[in-house]
PDB file of C-alpha atoms in Angstrom:
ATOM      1  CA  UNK A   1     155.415  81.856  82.675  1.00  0.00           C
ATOM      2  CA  UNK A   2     159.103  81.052  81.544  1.00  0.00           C
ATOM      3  CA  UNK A   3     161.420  78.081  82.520  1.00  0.00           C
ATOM      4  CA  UNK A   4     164.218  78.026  84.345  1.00  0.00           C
ATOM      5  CA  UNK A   5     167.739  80.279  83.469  1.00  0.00           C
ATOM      6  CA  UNK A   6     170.695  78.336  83.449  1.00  0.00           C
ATOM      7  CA  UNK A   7     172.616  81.274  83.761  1.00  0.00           C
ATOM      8  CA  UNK A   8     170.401  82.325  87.588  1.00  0.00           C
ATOM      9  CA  UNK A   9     171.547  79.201  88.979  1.00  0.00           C
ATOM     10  CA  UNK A  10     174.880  80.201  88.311  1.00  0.00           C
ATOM     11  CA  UNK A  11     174.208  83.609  89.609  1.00  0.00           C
ATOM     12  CA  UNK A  12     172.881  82.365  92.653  1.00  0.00           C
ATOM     13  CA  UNK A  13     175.759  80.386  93.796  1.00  0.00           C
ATOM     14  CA  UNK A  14     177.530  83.732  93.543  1.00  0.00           C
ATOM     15  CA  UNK A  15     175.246  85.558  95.591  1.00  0.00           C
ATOM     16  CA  UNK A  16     175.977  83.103  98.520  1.00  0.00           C
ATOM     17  CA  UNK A  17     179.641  82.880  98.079  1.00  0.00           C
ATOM     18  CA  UNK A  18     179.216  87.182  98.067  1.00  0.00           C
ATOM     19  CA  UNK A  19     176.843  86.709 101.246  1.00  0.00           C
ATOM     20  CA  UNK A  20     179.371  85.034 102.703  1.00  0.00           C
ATOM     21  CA  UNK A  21     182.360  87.417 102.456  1.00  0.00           C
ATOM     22  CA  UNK A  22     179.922  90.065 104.035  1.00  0.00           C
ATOM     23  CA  UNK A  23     179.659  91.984  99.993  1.00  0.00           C
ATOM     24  CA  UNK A  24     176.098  91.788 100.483  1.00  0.00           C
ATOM     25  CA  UNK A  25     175.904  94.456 103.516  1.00  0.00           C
ATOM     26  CA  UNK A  26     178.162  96.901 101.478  1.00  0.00           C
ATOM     27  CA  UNK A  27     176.003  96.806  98.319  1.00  0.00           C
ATOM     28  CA  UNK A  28     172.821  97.121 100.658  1.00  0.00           C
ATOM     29  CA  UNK A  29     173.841 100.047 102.003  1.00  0.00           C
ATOM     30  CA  UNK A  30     175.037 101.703  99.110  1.00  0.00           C
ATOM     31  CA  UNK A  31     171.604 101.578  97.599  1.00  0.00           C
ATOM     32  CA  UNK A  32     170.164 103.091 101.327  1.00  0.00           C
ATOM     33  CA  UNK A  33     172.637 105.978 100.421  1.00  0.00           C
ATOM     34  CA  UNK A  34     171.498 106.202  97.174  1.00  0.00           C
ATOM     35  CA  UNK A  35     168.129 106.111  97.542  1.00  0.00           C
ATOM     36  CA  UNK A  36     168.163 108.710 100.402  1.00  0.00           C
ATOM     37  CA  UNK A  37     170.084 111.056  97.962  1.00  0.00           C
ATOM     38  CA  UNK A  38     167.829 111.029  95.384  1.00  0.00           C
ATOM     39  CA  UNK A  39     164.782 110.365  97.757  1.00  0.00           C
ATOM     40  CA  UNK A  40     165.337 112.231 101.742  1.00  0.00           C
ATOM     41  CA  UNK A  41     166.111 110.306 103.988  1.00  0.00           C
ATOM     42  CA  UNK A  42     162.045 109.325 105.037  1.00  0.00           C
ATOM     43  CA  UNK A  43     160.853 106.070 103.810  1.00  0.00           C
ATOM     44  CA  UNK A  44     157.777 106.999 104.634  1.00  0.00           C
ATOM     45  CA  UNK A  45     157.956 109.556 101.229  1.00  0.00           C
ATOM     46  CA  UNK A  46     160.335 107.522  99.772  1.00  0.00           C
ATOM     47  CA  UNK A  47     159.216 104.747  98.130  1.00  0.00           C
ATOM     48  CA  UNK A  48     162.781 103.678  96.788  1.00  0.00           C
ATOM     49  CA  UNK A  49     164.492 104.054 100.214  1.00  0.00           C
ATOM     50  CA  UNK A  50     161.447 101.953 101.996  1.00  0.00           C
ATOM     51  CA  UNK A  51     162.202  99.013  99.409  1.00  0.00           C
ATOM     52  CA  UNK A  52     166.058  99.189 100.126  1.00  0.00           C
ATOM     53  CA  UNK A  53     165.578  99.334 103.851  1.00  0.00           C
ATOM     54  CA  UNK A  54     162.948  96.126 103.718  1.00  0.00           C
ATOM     55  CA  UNK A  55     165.885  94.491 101.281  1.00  0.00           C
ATOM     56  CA  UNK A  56     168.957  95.381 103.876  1.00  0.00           C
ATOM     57  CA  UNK A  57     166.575  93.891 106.701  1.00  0.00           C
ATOM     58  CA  UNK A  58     165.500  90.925 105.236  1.00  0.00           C
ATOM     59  CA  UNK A  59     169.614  90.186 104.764  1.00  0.00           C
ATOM     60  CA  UNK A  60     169.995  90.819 108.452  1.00  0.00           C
ATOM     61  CA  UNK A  61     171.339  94.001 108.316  1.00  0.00           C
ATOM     62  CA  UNK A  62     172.094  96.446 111.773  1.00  0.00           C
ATOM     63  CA  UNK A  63     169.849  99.218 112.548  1.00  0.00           C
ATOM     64  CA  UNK A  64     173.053 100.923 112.694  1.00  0.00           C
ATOM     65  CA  UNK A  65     174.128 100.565 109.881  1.00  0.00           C
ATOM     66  CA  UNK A  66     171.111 101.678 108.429  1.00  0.00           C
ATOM     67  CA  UNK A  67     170.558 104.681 109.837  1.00  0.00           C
ATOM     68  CA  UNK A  68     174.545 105.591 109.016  1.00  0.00           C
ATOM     69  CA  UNK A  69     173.956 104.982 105.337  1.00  0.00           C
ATOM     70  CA  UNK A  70     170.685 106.563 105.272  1.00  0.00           C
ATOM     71  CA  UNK A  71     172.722 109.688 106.821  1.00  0.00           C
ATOM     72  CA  UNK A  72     175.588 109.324 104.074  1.00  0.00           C
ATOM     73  CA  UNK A  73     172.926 110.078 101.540  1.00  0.00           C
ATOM     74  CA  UNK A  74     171.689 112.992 102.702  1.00  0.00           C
ATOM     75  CA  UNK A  75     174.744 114.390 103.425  1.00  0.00           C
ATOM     76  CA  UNK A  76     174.487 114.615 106.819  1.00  0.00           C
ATOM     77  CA  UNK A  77     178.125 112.335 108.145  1.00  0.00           C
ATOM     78  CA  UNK A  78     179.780 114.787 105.523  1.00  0.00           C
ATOM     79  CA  UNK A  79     182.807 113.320 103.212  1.00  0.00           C
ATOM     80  CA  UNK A  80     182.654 112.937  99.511  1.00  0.00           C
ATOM     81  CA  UNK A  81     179.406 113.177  97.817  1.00  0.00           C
ATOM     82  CA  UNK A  82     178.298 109.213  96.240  1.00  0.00           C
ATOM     83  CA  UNK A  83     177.062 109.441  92.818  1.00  0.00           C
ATOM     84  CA  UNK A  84     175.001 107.017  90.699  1.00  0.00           C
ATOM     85  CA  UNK A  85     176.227 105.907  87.311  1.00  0.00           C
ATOM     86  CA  UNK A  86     174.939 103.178  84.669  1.00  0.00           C
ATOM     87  CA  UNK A  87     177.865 102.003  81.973  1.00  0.00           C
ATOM     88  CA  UNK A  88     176.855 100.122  79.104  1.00  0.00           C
ATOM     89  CA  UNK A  89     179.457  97.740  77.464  1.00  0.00           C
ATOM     90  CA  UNK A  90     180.131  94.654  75.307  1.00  0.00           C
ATOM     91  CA  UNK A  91     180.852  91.225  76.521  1.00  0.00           C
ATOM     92  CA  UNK A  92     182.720  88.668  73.992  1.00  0.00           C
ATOM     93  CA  UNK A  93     180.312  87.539  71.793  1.00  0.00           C
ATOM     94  CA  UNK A  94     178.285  90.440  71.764  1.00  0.00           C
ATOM     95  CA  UNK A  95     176.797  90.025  75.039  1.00  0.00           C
ATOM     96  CA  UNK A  96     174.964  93.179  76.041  1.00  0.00           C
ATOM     97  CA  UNK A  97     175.964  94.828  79.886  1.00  0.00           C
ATOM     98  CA  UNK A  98     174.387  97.170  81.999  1.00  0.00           C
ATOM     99  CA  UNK A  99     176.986  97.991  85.162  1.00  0.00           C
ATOM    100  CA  UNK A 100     175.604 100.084  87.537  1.00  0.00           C
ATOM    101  CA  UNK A 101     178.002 101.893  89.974  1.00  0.00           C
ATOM    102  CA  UNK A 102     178.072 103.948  92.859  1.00  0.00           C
ATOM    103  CA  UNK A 103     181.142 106.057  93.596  1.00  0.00           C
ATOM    104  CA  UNK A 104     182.592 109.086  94.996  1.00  0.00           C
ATOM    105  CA  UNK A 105     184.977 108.986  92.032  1.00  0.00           C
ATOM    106  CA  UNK A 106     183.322 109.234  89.212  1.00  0.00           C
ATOM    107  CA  UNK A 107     186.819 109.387  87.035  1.00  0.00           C
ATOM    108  CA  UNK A 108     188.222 106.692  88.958  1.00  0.00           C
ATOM    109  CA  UNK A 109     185.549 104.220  88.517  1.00  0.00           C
ATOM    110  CA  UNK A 110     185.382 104.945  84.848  1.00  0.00           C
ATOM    111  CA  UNK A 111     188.919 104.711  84.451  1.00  0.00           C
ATOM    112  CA  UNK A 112     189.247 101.039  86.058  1.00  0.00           C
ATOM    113  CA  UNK A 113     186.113  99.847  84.353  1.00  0.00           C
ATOM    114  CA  UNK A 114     187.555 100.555  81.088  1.00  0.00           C
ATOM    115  CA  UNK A 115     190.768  98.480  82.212  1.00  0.00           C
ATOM    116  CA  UNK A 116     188.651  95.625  83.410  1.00  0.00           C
ATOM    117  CA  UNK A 117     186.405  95.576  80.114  1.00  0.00           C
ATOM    118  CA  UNK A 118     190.075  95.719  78.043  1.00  0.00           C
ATOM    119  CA  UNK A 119     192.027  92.876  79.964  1.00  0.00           C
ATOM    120  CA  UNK A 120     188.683  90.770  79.605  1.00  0.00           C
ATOM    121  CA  UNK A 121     187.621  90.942  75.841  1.00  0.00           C
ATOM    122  CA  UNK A 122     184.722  93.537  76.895  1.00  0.00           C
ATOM    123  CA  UNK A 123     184.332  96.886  75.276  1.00  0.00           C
ATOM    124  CA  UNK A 124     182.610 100.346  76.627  1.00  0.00           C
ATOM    125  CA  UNK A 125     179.501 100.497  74.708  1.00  0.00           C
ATOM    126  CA  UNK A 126     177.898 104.117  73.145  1.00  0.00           C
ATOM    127  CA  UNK A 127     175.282 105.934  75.371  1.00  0.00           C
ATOM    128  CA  UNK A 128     172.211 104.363  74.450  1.00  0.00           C
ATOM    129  CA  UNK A 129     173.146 101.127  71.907  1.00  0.00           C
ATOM    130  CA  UNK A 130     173.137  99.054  74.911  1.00  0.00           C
ATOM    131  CA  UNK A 131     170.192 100.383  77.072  1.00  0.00           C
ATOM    132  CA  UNK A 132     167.533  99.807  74.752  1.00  0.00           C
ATOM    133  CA  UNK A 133     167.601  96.524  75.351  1.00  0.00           C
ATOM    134  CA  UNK A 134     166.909  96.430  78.831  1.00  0.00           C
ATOM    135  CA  UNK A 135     163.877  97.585  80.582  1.00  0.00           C
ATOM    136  CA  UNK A 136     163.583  99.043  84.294  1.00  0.00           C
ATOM    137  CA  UNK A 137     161.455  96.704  86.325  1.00  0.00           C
ATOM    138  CA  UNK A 138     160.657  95.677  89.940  1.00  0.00           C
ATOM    139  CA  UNK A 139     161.454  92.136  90.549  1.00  0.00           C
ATOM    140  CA  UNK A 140     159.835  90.158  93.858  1.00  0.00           C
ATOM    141  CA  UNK A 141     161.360  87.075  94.408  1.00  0.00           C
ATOM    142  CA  UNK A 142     159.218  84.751  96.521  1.00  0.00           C
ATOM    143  CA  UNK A 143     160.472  81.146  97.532  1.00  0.00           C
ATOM    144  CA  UNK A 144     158.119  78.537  96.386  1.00  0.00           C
ATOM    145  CA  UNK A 145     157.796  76.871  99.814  1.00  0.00           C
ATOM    146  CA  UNK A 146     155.319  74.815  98.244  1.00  0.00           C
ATOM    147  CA  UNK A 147     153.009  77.808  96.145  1.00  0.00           C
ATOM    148  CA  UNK A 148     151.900  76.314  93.585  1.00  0.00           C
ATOM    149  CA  UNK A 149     151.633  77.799  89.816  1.00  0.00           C
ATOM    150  CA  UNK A 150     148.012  79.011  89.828  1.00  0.00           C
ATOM    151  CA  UNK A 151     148.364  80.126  93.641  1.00  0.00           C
ATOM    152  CA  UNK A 152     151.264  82.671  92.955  1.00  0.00           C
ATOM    153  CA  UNK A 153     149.631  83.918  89.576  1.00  0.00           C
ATOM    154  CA  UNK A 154     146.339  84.872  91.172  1.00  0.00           C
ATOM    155  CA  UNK A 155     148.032  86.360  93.962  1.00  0.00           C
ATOM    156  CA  UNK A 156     150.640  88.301  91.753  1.00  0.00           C
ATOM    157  CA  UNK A 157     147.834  89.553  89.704  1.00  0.00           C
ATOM    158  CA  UNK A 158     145.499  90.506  92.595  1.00  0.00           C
ATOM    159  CA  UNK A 159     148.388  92.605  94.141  1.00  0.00           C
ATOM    160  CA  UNK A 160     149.511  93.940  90.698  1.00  0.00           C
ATOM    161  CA  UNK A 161     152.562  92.377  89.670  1.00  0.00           C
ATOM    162  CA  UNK A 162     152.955  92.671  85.930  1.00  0.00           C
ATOM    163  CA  UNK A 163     154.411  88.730  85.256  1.00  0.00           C
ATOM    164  CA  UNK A 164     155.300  85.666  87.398  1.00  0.00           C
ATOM    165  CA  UNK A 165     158.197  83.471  86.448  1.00  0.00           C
ATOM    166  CA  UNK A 166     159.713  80.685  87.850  1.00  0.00           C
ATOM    167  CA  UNK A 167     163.622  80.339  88.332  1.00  0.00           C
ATOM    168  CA  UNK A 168     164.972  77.798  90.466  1.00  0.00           C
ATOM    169  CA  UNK A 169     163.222  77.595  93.972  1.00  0.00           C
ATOM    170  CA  UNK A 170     161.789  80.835  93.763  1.00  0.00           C
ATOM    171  CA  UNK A 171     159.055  82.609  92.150  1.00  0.00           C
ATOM    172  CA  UNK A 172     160.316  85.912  90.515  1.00  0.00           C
ATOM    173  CA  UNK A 173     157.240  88.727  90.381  1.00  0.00           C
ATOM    174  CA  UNK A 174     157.780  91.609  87.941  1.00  0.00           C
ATOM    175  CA  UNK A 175     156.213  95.259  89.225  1.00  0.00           C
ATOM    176  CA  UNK A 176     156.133  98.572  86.922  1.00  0.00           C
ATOM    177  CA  UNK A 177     158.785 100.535  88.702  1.00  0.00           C
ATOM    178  CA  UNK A 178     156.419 102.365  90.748  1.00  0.00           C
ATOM    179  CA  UNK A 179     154.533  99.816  91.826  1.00  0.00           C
ATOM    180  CA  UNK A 180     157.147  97.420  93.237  1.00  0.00           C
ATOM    181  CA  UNK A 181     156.373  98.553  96.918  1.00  0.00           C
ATOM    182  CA  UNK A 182     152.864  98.709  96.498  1.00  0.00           C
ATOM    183  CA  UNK A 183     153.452  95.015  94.903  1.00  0.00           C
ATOM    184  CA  UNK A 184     155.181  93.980  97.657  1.00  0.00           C
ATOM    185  CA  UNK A 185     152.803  95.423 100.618  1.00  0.00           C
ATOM    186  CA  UNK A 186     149.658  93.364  98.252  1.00  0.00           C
ATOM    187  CA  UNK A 187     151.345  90.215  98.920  1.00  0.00           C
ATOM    188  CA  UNK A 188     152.300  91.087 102.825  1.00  0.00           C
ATOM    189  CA  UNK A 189     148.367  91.627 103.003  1.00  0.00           C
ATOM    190  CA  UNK A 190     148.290  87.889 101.747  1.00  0.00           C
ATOM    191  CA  UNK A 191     150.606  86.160 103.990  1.00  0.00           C
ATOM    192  CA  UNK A 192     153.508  85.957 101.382  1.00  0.00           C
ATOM    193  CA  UNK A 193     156.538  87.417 102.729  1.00  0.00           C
ATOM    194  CA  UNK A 194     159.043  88.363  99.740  1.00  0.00           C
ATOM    195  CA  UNK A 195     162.748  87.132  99.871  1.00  0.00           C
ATOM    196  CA  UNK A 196     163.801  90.486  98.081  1.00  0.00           C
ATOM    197  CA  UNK A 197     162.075  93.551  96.137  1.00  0.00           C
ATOM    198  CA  UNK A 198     164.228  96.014  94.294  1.00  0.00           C
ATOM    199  CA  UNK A 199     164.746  97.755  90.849  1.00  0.00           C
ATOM    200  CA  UNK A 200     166.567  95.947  88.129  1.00  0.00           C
ATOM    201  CA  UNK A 201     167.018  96.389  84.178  1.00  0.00           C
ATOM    202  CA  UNK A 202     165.281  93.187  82.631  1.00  0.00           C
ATOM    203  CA  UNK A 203     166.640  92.005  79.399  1.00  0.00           C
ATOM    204  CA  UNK A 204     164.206  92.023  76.848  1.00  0.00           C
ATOM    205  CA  UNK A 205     165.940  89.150  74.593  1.00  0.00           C
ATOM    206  CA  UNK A 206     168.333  86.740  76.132  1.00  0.00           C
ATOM    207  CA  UNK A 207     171.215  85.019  73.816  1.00  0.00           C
ATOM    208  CA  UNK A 208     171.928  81.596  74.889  1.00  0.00           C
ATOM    209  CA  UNK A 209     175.688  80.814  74.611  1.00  0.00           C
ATOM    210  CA  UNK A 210     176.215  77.566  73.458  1.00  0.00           C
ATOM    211  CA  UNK A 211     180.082  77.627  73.344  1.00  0.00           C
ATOM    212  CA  UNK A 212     181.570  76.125  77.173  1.00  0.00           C
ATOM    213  CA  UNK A 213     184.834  78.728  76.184  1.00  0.00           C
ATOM    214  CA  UNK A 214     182.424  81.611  75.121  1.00  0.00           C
ATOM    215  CA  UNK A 215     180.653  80.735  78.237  1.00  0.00           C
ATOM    216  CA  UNK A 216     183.812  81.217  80.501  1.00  0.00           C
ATOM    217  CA  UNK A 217     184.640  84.124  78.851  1.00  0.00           C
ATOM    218  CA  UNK A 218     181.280  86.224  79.328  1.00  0.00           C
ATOM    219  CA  UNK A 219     180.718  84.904  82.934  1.00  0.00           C
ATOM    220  CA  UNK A 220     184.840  86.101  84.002  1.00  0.00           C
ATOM    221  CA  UNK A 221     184.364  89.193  82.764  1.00  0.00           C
ATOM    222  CA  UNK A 222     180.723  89.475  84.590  1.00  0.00           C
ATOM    223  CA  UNK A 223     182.563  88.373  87.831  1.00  0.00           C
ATOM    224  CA  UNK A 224     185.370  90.688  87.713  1.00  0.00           C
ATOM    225  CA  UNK A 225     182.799  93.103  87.402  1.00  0.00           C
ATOM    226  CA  UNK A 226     180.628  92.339  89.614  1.00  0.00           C
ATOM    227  CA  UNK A 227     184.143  91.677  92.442  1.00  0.00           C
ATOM    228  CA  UNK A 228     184.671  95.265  91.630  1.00  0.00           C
ATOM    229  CA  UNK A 229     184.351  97.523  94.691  1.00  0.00           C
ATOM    230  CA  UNK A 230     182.004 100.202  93.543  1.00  0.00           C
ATOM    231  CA  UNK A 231     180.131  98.450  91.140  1.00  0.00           C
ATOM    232  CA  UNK A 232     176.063  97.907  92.769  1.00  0.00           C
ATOM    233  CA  UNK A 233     175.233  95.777  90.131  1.00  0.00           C
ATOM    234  CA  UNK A 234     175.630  94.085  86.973  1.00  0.00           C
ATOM    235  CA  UNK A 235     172.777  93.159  84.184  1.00  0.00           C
ATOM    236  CA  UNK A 236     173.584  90.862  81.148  1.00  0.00           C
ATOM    237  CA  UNK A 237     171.351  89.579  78.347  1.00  0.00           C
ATOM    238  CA  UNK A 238     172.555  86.140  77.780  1.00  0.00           C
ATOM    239  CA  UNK A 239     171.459  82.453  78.998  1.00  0.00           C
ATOM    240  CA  UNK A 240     173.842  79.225  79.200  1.00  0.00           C
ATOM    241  CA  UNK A 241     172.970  75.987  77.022  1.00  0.00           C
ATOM    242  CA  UNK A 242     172.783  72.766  79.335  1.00  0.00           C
ATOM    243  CA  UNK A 243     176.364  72.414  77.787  1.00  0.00           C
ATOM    244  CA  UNK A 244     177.554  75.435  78.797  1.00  0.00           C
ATOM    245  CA  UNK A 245     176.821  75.527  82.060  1.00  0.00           C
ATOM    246  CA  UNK A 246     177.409  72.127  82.910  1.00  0.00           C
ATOM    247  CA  UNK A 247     181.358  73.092  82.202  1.00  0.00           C
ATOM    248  CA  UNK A 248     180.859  76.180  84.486  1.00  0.00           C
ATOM    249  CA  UNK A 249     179.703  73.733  87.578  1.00  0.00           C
TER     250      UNK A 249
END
């Protein structure tokens, strides 16, 4: 078990500001697309597509919309083809970034993520010095809703989650990468309904930034590239001091 991240807190408030300005749909159903690329288009043989699907439902997403991105991925609306690309890059202070992007331009994207890293004191990382320090995981988040500590462990461990932590008002399960669906159906089976199951890169170290400018700094540049239209998501290995994030509220 591990306390609480300063820095989630922060990202949370973001999430429901993005939920809010309707960011949320678009990223859902770029990972639908994505997944039905890589996958087909049947969740029913596609493990990663069923997870995405369950995700864009839970957030209220149309049926229709759905089924279009679903259709996008397989190719079958036409247009340009969507690829899948993961950058690694620098923060200030040495932060470590994983920004995943999906695009239909792959020279565009790289080409204005370079300018965003440059006007924000962030740097393109080499292939491979910033991925090692990340690991590809399934995360379940679960809202405590009362669950106790020893009632979400045994239940993570009897439907194979790998770790429980808390963070906030939710319990975060972590799932090999091919389990995370399996994961998720174990606790169905038990009556706990998950807020959210996909893939993420987990940091294996996290540096706390102590620093309330520092702080600024690395959380701007994570925003502007996070605000940035084709980016899906973005992974950081740093944590906020109570100092620093007190300035960021």
């Amino acid at each position: 078990m591990a306390g609480h991240n300063k820095w989630s807190k922060v990202k949370h408030i973001k999430a429901v500001v993005d939920a809010r300005r309707g960011k949320v749909f678009s990223k859902l159903a770029k990972e639908i697309s994505v997944a039905a690329k890589h996958g087909g288009g049947n969740p029913d043989s596609n493990a990663r597509l069923r997870s995405a699907i369950l995700a864009a439902r839970a957030q209220n997403v149309p049926n229709d919309n759905i089924d279009r991105a679903i259709k996008k991925g397989t190719g079958e609306l036409g247009g340009n083809a969507i690829e899948e690309i993961t950058y690694e890059a620098y923060a200030p202070g040495g932060t470590a970034m994983m920004i995943e992007i999906v695009t239909d331009n792959r020279n565009r994207a790289a080409a204005d993520l370079r300018s965003l890293l440059f006007k924000n004191n962030g740097t393109f990382a080499d292939a491979g010095s910033v991925a090692y320090m990340f690991q590809r995981r399934g995360e379940i988040r679960l809202p405590k809703d009362g669950l106790t500590e020893d009632q979400i462990t045994e239940a993570a461990l009897d439907a194979g989650a790998e770790d429980v932590q808390e963070d906030g008002e939710d319990w975060v399960l972590y799932t090999a990468t091919d389990q995370l669906f399996a994961v998720g159906n174990g606790l169905k089976e038990k009556n706990l309904t998950p807020a959210s199951q996909k893939l993420i890169q987990h940091p294996g170290t996290l540096i706390t930034i102590e620093d309330p400018e520092l702080a600024r700094q690395v959380v701007r540049l994570y925003d502007i590239l996070d605000d940035y239209d084709d980016t899906q998501n973005v992974y950081a290995n740093f944590d906020l001091s109570d100092e620093a994030a007190a300035a960021l509220e």
